[in-house]
XYZ file of C-alpha atoms in Angstrom:
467
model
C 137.666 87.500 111.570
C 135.464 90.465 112.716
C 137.331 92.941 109.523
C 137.270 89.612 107.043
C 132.836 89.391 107.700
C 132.832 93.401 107.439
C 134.539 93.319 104.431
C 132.598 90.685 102.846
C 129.207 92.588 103.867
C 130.639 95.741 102.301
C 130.869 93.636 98.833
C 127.042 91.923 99.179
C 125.760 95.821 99.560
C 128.154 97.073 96.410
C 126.343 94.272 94.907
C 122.942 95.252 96.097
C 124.031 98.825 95.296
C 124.598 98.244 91.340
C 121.215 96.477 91.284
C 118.865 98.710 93.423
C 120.728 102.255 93.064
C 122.532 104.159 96.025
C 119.582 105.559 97.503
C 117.937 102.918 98.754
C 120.788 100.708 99.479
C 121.725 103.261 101.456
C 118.315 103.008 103.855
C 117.238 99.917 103.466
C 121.012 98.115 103.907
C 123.142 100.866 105.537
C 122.137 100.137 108.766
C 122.725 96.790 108.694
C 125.842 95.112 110.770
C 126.983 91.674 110.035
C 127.330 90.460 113.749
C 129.154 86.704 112.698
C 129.767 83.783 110.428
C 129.241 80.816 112.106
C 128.629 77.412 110.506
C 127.580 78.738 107.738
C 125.241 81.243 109.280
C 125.318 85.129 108.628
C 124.462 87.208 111.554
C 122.689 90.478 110.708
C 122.388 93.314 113.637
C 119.263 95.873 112.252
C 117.271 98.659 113.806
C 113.829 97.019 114.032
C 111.667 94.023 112.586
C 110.138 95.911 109.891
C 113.962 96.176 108.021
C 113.710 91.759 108.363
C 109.804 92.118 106.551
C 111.396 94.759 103.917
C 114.463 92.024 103.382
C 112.493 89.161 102.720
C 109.620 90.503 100.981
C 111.587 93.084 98.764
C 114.909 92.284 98.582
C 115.356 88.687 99.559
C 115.848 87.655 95.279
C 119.013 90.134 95.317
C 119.937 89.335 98.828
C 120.389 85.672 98.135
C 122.121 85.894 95.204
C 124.623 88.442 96.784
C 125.346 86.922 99.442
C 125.537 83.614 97.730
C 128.109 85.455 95.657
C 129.959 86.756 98.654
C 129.730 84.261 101.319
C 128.678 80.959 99.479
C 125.981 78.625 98.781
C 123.436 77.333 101.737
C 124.093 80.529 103.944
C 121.412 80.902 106.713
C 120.427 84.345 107.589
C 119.472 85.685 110.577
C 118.749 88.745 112.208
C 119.358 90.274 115.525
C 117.138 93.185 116.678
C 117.176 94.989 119.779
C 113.428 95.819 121.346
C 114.843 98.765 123.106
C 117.615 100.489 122.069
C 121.130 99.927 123.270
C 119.568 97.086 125.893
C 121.249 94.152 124.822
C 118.818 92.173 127.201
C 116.204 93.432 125.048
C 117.592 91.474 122.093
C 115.461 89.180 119.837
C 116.876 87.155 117.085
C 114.869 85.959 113.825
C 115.928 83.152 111.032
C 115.560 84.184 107.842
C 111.794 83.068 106.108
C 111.778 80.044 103.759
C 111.659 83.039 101.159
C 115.471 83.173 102.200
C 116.421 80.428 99.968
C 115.765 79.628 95.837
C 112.105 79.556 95.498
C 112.251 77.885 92.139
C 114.550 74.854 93.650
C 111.299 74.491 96.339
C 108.848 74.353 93.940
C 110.265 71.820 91.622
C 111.343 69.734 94.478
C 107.187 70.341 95.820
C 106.425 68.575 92.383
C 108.977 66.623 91.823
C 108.010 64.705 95.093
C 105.894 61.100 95.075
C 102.413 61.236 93.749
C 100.311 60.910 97.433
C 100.990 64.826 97.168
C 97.962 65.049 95.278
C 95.603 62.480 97.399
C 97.087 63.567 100.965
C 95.113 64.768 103.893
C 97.903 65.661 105.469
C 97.277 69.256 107.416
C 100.682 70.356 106.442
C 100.841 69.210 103.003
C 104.256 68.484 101.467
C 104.656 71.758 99.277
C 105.263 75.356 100.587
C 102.546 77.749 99.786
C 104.886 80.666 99.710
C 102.869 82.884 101.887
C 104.746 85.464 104.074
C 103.557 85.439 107.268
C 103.260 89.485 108.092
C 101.159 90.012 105.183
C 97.844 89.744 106.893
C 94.359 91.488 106.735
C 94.594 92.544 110.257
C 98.457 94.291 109.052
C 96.525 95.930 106.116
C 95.412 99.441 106.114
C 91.822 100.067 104.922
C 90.292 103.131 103.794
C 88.051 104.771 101.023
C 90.138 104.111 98.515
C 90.484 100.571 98.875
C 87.923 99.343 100.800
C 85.646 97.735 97.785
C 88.736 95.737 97.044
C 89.576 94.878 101.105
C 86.305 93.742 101.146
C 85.744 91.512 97.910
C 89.409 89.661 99.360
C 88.258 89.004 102.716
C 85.085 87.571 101.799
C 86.903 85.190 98.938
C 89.481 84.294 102.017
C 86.223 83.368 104.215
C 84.625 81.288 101.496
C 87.336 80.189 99.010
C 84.546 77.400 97.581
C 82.392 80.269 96.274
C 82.431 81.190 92.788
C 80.777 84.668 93.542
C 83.715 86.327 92.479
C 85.988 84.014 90.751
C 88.642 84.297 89.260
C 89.216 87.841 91.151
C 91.262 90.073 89.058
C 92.842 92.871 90.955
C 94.961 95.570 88.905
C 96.427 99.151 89.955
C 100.105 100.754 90.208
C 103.151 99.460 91.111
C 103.211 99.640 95.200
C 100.199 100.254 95.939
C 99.333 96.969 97.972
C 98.152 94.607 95.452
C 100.862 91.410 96.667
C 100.086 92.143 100.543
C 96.191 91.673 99.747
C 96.006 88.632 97.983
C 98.451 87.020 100.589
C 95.961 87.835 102.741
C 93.767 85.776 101.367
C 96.031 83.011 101.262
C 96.817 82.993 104.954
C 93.176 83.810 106.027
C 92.191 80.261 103.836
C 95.382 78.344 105.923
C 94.078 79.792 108.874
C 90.447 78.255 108.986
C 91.387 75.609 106.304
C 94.851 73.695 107.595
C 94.434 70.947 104.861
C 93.690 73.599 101.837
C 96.157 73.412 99.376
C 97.342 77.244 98.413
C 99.942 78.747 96.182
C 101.206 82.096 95.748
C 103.971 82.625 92.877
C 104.691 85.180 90.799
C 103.896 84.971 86.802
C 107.880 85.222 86.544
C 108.462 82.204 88.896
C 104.985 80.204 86.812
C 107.210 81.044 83.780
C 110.090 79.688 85.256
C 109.089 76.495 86.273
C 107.015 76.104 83.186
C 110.409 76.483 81.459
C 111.916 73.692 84.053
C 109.452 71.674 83.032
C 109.245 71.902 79.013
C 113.183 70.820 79.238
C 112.474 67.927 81.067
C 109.582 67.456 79.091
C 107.030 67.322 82.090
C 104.686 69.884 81.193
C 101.449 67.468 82.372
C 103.081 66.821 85.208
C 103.622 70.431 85.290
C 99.962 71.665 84.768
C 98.866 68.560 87.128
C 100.311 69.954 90.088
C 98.874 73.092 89.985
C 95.483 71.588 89.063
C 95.419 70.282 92.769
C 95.251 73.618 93.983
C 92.005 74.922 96.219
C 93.064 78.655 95.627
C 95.941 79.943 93.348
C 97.578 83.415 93.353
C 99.270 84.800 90.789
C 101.222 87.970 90.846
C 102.083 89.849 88.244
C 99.932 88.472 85.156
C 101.366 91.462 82.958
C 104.225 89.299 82.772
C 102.925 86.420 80.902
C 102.999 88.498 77.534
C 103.887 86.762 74.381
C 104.767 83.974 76.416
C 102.626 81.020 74.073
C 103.397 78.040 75.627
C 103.415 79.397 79.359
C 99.673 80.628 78.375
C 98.056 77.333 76.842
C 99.781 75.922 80.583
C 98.046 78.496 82.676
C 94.347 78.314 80.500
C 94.423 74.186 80.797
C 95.069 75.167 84.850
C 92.247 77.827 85.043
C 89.564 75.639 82.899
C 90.402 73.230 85.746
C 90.193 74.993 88.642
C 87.654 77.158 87.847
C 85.176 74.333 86.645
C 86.128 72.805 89.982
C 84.988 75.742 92.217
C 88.505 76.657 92.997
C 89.432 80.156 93.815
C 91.727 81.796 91.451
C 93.322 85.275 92.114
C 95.395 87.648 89.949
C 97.284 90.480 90.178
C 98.201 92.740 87.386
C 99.154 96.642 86.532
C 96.565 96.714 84.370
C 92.970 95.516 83.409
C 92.622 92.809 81.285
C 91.485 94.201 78.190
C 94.610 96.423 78.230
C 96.576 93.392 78.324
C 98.896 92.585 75.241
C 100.414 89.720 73.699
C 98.115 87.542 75.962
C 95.624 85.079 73.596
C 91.972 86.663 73.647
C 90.609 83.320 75.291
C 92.780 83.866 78.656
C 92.074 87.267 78.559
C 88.210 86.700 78.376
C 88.126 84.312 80.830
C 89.837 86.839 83.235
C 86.779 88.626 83.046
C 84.257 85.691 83.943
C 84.623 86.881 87.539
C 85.438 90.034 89.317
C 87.946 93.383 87.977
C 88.100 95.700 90.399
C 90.864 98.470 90.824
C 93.593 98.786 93.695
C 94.162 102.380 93.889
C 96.555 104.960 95.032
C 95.815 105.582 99.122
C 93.788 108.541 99.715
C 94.917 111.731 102.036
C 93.433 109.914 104.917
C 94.526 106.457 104.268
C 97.319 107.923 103.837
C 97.863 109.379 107.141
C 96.863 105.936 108.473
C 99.062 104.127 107.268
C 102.164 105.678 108.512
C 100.281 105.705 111.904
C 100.375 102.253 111.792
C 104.093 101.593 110.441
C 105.383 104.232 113.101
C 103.368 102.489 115.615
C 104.495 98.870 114.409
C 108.433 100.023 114.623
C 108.091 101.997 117.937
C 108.299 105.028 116.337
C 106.870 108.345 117.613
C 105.800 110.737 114.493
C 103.864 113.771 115.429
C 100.419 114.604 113.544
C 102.315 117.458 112.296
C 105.246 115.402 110.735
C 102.368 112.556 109.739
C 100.109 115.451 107.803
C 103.290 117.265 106.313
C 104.364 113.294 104.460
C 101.001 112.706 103.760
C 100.404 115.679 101.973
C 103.831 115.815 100.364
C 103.773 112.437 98.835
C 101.431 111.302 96.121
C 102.921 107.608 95.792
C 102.280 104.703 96.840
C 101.392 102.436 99.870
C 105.813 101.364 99.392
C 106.857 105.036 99.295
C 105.083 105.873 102.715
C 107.084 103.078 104.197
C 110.189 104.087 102.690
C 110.076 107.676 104.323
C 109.209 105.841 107.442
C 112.137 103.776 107.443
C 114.271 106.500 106.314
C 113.311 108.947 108.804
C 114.119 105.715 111.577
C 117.199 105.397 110.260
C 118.008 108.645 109.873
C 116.743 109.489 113.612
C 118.699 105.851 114.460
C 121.768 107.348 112.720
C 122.380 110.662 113.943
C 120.599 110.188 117.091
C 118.477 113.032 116.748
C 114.554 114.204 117.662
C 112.367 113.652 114.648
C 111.030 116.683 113.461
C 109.303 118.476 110.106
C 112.609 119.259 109.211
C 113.892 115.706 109.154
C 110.983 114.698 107.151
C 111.896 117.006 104.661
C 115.295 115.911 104.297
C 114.388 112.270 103.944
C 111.612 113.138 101.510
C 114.030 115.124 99.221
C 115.703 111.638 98.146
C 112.595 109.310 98.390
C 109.614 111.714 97.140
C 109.404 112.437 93.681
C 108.532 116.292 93.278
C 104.753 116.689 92.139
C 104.488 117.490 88.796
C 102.677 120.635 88.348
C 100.385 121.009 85.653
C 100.175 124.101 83.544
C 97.312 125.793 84.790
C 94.886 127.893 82.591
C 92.046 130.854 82.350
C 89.049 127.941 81.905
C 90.573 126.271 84.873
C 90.838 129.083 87.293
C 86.990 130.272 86.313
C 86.232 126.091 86.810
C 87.400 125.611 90.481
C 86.596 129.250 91.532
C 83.087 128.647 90.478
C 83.169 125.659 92.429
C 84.588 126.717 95.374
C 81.702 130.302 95.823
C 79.334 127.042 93.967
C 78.509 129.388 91.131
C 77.236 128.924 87.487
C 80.109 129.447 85.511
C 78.119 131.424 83.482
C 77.133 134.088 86.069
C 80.941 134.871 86.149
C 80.151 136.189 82.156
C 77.245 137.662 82.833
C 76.585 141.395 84.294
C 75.620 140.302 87.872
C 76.712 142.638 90.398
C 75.595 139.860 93.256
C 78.794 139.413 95.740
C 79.519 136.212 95.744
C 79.603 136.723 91.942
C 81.521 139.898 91.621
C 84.497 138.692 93.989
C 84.685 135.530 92.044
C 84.871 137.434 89.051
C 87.818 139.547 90.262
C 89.368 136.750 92.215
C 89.955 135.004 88.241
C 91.021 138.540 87.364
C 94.022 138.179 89.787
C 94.921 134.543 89.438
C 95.066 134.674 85.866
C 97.173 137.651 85.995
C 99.652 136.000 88.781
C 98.982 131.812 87.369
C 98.848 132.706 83.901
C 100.987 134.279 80.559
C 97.584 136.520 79.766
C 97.709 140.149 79.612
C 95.596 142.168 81.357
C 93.867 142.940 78.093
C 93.455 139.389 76.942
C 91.660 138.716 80.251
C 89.206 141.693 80.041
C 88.241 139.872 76.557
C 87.557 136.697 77.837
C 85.593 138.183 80.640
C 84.038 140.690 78.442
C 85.493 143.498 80.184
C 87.453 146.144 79.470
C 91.508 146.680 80.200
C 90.827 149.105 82.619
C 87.822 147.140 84.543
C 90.302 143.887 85.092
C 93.153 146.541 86.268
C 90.464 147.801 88.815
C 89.579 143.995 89.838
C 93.111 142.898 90.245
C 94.189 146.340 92.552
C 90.708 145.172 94.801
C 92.102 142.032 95.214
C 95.286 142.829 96.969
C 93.848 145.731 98.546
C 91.643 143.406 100.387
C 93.363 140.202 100.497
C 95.777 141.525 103.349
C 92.817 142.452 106.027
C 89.294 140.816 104.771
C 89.854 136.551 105.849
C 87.209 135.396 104.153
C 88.536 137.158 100.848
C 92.145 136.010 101.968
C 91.358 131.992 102.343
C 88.991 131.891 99.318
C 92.088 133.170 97.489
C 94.272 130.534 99.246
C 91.820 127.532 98.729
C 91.361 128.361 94.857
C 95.288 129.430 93.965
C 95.968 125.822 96.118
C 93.459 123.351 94.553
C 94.840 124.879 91.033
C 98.460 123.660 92.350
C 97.110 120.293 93.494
């Protein structure tokens, strides 16, 4: 029995494999034991409760269908976790979230149910709001980067009958946290407001029940059920291009809502006049509220965030290993917890310390190199005029001053070393002669070996050019 489960697991991760790539079906799934099969219910050993938040918020679509393929309909997940490692008696187990199952099938069955949906006072009202539980202000990172954005969310959560920033419009890059903060909102409203009716769906699942409902030719029904709605989020609005009919459903919904003080939240991966295919009246009432931009985490935010997702799995990352990802990666808020779940894994794995070097090994399959720009004579005399805070100009001029004059012969020998220019052409732009830059360059590594100050200016330009 124990072989026949194994063997069926291996097939739901070839599965996952095709769809996701090797890489990170190897991280995110390798580690993952099926324990038993029991009345229908799939038993899943894994390294630590963040893996269960990165199933069912990431994976759970291709999950469900795989295993549905594998194992059958109506399986029940769960997941077995051990607190401390190897100490069975430490062992917690966790059923798979409502996000486990179709989400379409609980949405049409939400408004396919009697009518006293829509006049209930019920504090748990009859449909599921689709909200996942660990996606919380108080799990969210905040920092300079994103704290206009943090802010504007939390006070729409605190006062969802405000139109001071409705609808709320919220674009940026893939991964950067956009999902996680308008969850937020939706649990902060549950929270204080039991009987508030909220919805979170994605524009794909909107379009997919819109579809549902056009067959069975209950598109009022349809656009009545999300009329009822005290604050609707939808993720993903790029999606909803050239998609006519789905559009005239969603701008009936927001004239609704909107003239009825309810909050309404987007997401998108772009602003809305770079939207396409989308009719200009949507699009312009998108803008009746708030845009503001979610973007890439900062170099400190940065380091904060894996603080807290090593501290939330237990894991113990050194500044030096926290700087060294930080600095290394220049993704986004899902790529800093992929190296941290690598490098547990890994360190899980081969039961080793984790050090720089394992960092480094996880980041070479997770971290896409930087992309370094081709770097030029006007930008080396731009950012070492910035760094001695010169006038460009002076570095053209005759000034002998020496802030000036090692500036001048700094761009000398980065242009020689960063550059294609000759020592010739560079005497030309500088208005100097061949022999004058030759003299500049030879000062330069004369000194740079025994004056510091010389030596880290040198550094701090050549690496800010690299950046």
């Amino acid at each position: 029995m124990k072989k026949e489960i194994f063997d069926k697991w291996r097939k739901v991760v070839e599965i996952i494999t095709d769809n996701i790539g090797e890489v990170k079906a190897k991280t995110w799934f390798g580690v993952a034991v099926p324990i038993s099969f029991v009345n229908n219910k799939l038993t899943l050993q894994l390294p630590s409760k963040f893996f269960v938040e990165k199933y069912e918020e990431d994976f759970y679509n291709i999950l469900t269908s795989s295993i549905i393929k594998v194992f059958g309909k109506d399986v029940k997940l769960i997941y077995e976790i051990e607190i401390v490692n190897n100490d069975k008696a430490s062992k917690i187990t966790i059923a798979g979230t409502k996000q486990s199952t179709a989400i379409k099938s609980k949405y049409v069955q939400s408004m396919q149910s009697s009518s006293p949906i829509l006049e209930s006072d019920d504090p748990k009202p009859a449909f599921d709001p689709q909200l996942n539980e660990a996606l919380t202000f108080e799990n969210y990172c905040v920092g300079k980067s994103n704290k206009l954005p943090f802010t504007i969310a939390e006070y729409i959560a605190n006062n969802p009958d405000k139109n001071d920033f409705n609808p709320f419009f919220l674009y940026g890059d893939v991964g950067v946290g956009k999902t996680h903060l308008i969850q937020a909102i939706g649990i902060r409203v549950k929270e204080t407001r039991p009987n508030a009716k909220v919805s979170f769906v994605t524009l794909r699942q909107f379009q997919q029940l819109y579809q549902n409902a056009y067959i069975k030719k209950e598109i009022p029904y349809f656009i009545q059920w999300f009329q009822q709605m005290d604050v609707l989020l939808i993720d993903d609005l790029q999606e909803l291009s050239h998609k006519s009919g789905t559009t005239d459903a969603l701008f009936a919904i927001f004239n609704h809502l909107h003239q009825n003080g309810k909050a309404i939240i987007f997401t998108c991966d772009r602003r809305p006049m770079d939207l396409d295919g989308i009719a200009d009246r949507l699009i312009d009432r998108f803008k009746w509220g708030v845009t503001e931009e979610l973007q890439k985490p900062d170099l400190e935010l940065k380091k904060k965030i894996l603080e807290f997702k090593a501290y939330k799995n237990g894991l113990g990352l050194s500044k030096e290993v926290i700087n060294l990802i930080a600095e290394y990666s220049i993704g986004s808020v899902r790529e800093l917890e992929g190296i941290v779940m690598g490098i547990l894994t890994r360190s899980i794995t081969m039961n080793c310390p984790i050090t720089p070097q394992l960092a480094k090994d996880v980041m070479k399959h997770t971290v896409r190199p930087k992309a370094q720009r081709a770097i030029n004579f006007d930008m080396i005399v731009e950012t070492t005029a910035d760094f001695f805070n010169i006038n460009p100009d002076a570095i053209f001029s005759k000034s002998r001053l020496r802030d000036v004059a090692d500036a001048r012969q700094i761009i000398m020998y980065l242009s020689q070393k960063l550059t294609s220019l000759s020592s010739t052409a560079i005497g030309q732009k500088l208005n100097r002669s061949h022999t004058t830059v030759l003299h500049g360059i030879q000062q330069v590594e004369d000194r740079v070996n025994f004056t510091k100050d010389l030596s880290d200016a040198v550094a701090a330009i050549e690496a800010e050019l690299k950046s």
